[in-house]
Short mmCIF file of C-alpha atoms in Angstrom, two decimals:
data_model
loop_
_atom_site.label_atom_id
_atom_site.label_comp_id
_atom_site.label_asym_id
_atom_site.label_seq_id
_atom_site.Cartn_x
_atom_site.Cartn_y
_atom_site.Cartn_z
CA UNK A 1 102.00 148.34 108.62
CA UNK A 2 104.13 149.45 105.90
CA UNK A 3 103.77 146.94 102.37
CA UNK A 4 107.17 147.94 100.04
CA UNK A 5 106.54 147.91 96.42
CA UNK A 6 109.09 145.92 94.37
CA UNK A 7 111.10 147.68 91.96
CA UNK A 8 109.19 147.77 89.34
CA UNK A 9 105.96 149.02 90.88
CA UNK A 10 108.13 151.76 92.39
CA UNK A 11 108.89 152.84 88.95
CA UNK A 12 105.15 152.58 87.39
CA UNK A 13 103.92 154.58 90.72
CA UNK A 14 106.72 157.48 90.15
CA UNK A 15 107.19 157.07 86.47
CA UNK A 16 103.36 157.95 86.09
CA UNK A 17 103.75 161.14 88.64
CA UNK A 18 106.36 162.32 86.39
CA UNK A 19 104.29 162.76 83.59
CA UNK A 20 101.36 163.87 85.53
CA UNK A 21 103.82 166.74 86.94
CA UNK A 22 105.90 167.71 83.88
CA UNK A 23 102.03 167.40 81.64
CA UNK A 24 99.78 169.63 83.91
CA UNK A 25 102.87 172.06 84.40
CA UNK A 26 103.12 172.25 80.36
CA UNK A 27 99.73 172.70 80.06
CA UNK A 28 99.24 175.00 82.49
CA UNK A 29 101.45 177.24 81.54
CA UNK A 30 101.27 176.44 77.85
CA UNK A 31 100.76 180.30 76.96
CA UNK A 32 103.23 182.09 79.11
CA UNK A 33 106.49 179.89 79.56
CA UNK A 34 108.84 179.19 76.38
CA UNK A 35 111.80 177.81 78.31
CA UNK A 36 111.73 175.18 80.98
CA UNK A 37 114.30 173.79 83.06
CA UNK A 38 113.11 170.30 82.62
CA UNK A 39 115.64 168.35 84.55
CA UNK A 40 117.43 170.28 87.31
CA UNK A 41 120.75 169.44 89.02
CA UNK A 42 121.27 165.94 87.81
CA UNK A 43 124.89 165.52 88.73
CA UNK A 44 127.42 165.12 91.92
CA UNK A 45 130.33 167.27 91.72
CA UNK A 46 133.06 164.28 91.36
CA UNK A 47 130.51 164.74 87.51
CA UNK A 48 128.61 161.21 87.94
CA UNK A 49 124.96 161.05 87.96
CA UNK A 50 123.20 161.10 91.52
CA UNK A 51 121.85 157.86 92.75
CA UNK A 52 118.97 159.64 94.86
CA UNK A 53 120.69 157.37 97.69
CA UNK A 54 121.00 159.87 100.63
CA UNK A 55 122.15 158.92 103.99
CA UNK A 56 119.89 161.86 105.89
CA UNK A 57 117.12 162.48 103.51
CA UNK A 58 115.82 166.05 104.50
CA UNK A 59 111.89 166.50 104.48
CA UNK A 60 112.25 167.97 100.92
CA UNK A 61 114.24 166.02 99.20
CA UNK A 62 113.64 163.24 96.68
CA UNK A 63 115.16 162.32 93.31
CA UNK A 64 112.74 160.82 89.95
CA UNK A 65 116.18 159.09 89.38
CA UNK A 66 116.56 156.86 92.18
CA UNK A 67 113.29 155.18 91.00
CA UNK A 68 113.30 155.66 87.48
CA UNK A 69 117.13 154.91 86.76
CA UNK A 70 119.89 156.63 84.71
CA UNK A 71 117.00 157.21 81.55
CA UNK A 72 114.37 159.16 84.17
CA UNK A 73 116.14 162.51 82.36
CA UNK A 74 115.27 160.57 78.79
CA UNK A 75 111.39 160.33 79.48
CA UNK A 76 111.40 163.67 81.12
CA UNK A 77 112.49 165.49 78.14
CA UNK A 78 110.19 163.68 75.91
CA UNK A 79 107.27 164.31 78.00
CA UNK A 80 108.09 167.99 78.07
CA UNK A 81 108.33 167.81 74.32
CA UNK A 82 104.73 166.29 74.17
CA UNK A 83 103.10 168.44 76.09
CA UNK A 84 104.60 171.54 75.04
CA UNK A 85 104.68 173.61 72.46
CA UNK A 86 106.81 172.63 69.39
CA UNK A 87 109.16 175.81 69.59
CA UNK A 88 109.36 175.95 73.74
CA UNK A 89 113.21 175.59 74.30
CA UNK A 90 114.13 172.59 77.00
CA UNK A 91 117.48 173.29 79.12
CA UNK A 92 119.15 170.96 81.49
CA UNK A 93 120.56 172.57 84.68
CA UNK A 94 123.14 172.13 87.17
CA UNK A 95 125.51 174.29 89.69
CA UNK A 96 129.26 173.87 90.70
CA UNK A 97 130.08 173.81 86.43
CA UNK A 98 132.94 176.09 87.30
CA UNK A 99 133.81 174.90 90.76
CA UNK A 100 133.89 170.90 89.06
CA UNK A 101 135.48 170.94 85.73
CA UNK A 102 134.78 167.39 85.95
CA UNK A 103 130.93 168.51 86.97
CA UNK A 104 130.71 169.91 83.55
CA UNK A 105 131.93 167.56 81.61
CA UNK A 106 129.87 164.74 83.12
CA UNK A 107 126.56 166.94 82.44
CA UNK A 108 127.68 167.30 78.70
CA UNK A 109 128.53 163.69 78.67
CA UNK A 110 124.86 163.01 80.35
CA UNK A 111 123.20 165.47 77.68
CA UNK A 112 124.75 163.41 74.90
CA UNK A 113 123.52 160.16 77.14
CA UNK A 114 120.05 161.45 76.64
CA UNK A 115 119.95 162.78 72.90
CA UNK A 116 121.89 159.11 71.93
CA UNK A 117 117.95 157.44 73.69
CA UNK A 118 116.06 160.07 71.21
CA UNK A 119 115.59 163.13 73.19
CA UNK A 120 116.46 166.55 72.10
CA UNK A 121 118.06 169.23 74.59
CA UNK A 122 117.64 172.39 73.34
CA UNK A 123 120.28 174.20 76.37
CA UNK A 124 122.52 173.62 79.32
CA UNK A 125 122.10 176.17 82.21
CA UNK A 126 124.64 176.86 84.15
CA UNK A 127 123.78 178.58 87.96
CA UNK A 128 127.03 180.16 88.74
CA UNK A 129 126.23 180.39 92.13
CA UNK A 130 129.96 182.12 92.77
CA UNK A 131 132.40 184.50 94.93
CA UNK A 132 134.64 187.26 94.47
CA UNK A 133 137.60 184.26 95.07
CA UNK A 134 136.07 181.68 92.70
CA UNK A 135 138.47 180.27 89.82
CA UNK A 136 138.25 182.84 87.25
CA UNK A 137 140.38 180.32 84.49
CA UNK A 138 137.89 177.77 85.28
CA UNK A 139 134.86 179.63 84.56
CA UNK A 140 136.90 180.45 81.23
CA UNK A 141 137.45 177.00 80.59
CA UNK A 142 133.44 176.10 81.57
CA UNK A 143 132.59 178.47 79.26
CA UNK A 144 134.70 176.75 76.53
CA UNK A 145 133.17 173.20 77.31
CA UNK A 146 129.97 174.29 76.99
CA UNK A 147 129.91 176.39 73.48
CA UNK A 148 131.29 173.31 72.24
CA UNK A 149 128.27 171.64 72.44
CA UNK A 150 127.04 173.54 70.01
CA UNK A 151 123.80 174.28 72.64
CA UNK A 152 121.97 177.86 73.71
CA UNK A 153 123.59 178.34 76.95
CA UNK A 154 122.38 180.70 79.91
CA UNK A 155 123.41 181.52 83.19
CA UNK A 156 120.71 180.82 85.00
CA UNK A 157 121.20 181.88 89.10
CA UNK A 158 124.29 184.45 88.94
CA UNK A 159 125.01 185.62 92.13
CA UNK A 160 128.53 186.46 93.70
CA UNK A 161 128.65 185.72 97.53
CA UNK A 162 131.38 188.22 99.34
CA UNK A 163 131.43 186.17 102.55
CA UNK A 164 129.85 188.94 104.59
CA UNK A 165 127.11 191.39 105.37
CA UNK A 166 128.84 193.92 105.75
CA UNK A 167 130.88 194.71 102.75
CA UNK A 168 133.85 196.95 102.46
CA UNK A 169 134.10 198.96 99.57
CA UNK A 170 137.05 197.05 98.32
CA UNK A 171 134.81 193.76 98.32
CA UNK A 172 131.75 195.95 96.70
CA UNK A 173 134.49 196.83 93.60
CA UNK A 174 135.33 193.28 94.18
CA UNK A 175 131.81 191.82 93.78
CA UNK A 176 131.26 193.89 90.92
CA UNK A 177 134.76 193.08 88.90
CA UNK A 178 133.62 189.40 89.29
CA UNK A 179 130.13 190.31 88.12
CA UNK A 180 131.34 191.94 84.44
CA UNK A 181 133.94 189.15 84.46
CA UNK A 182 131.45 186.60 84.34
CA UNK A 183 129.35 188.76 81.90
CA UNK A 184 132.34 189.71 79.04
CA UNK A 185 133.48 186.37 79.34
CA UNK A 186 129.78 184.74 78.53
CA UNK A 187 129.47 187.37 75.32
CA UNK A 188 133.22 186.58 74.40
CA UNK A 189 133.19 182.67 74.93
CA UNK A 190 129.83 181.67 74.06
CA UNK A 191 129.15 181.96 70.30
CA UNK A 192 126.06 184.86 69.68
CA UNK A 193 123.87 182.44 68.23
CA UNK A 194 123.74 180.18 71.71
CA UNK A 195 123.39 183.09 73.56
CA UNK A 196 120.28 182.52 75.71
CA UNK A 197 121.01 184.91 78.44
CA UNK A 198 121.58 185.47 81.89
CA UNK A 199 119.70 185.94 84.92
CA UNK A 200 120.80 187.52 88.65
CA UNK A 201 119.54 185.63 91.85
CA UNK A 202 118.15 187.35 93.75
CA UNK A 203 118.35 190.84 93.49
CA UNK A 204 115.93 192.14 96.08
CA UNK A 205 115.77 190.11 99.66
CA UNK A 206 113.56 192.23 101.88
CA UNK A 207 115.43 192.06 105.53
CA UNK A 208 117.41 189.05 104.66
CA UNK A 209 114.45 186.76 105.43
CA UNK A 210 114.59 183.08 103.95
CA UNK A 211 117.35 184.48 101.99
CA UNK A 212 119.69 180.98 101.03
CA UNK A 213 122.77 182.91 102.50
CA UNK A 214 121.87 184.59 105.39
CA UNK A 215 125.66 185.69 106.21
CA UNK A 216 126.26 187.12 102.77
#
């Protein structure tokens, strides 16, 4: 027999596992982690929020936002605030930013959304999950958009896909032109002062297993 909770016990249920997740993460790690990405991929690519509406809901996925409403990323940040420490830094995070110039400006439209309900945002991270082919005047132009804010900004899940596993050479120099691209552009674009830094996926991927591109 399955009982469904009205709205608004939906929300107390999940709005109360939110801040027993984001708390006992904070305090758990309260010593070792300075930087948290408390609210991860928040946006579609067309750059509106999700809905958490999903017409084949995989076993994994589940969205605070489809329960909680537009302001879920609101409470989130202040929780993280309270149970942090006051100098941890809080980023927002999201992929596609340079595929979706839309996608980017709807996330710095959300951030401002969030700090007009009190919250502070500290950082946007961008993933930057790219090829050798992707857009290089649009990652320019994301790049732009987001030192605007005036925010620390990192590139949080660089990795540059070559569309095989077995790479020529030409698509190794490739791969690698794209790579310092990405990396003179962030030190050229990005003022020094919101320089937060950026970090490779996945460098090492023992015999390909449970690797997220398996053909790459």
């Amino acid at each position: 027999t399955i009982i469904e909770k009205s709205d608004e016990e939906k929300a107390q249920i999940i709005g109360e596992a939110m801040e027993t997740w984001i708390s006992a993460m904070m305090t758990r790690y309260k010593d070792d982690v300075k930087a948290w990405d408390v609210v991860n991929e928040p946006m579609l690519d067309n750059g509106t929020l999700r809905t958490g509406n999903v017409a084949e809901p995989a076993n994994d996925e589940f969205y605070w936002v489809k329960y909680l409403g537009k302001d879920f990323a609101v409470d989130a940040f202040k929780l993280a605030r309270q149970y942090g420490n006051p100098g941890d830094k809080l980023f927002i995070n999201d992929y596609n930013l340079e595929h979706s110039l839309a996608k980017c400006d709807g996330l710095i439209e959300y951030v401002e959304y969030i700090e007009s309900k009190g919250a502070t945002i500290d950082g946007i991270g961008t993933q930057m999950h790219i090829t050798v082919s992707t857009n290089r005047d649009n990652i320019v132009q994301m790049f732009q958009k987001l030192a605007a804010t005036g925010k620390l900004i990192k590139v949080s899940e660089l990795d540059v896909q070559v569309g095989t596993t077995t790479p020529s050479a030409e698509q190794l120099m490739a791969q690698a032109e794209m790579y310092k691209f990405v990396v003179d552009k962030y030190k050229e674009l990005i003022p020094a002062a919101q320089q937060f830094g950026i970090t490779v996926w996945g460098i090492n991927d023992p015999n390909g297993e449970g690797f997220w591109l398996p053909d790459d």
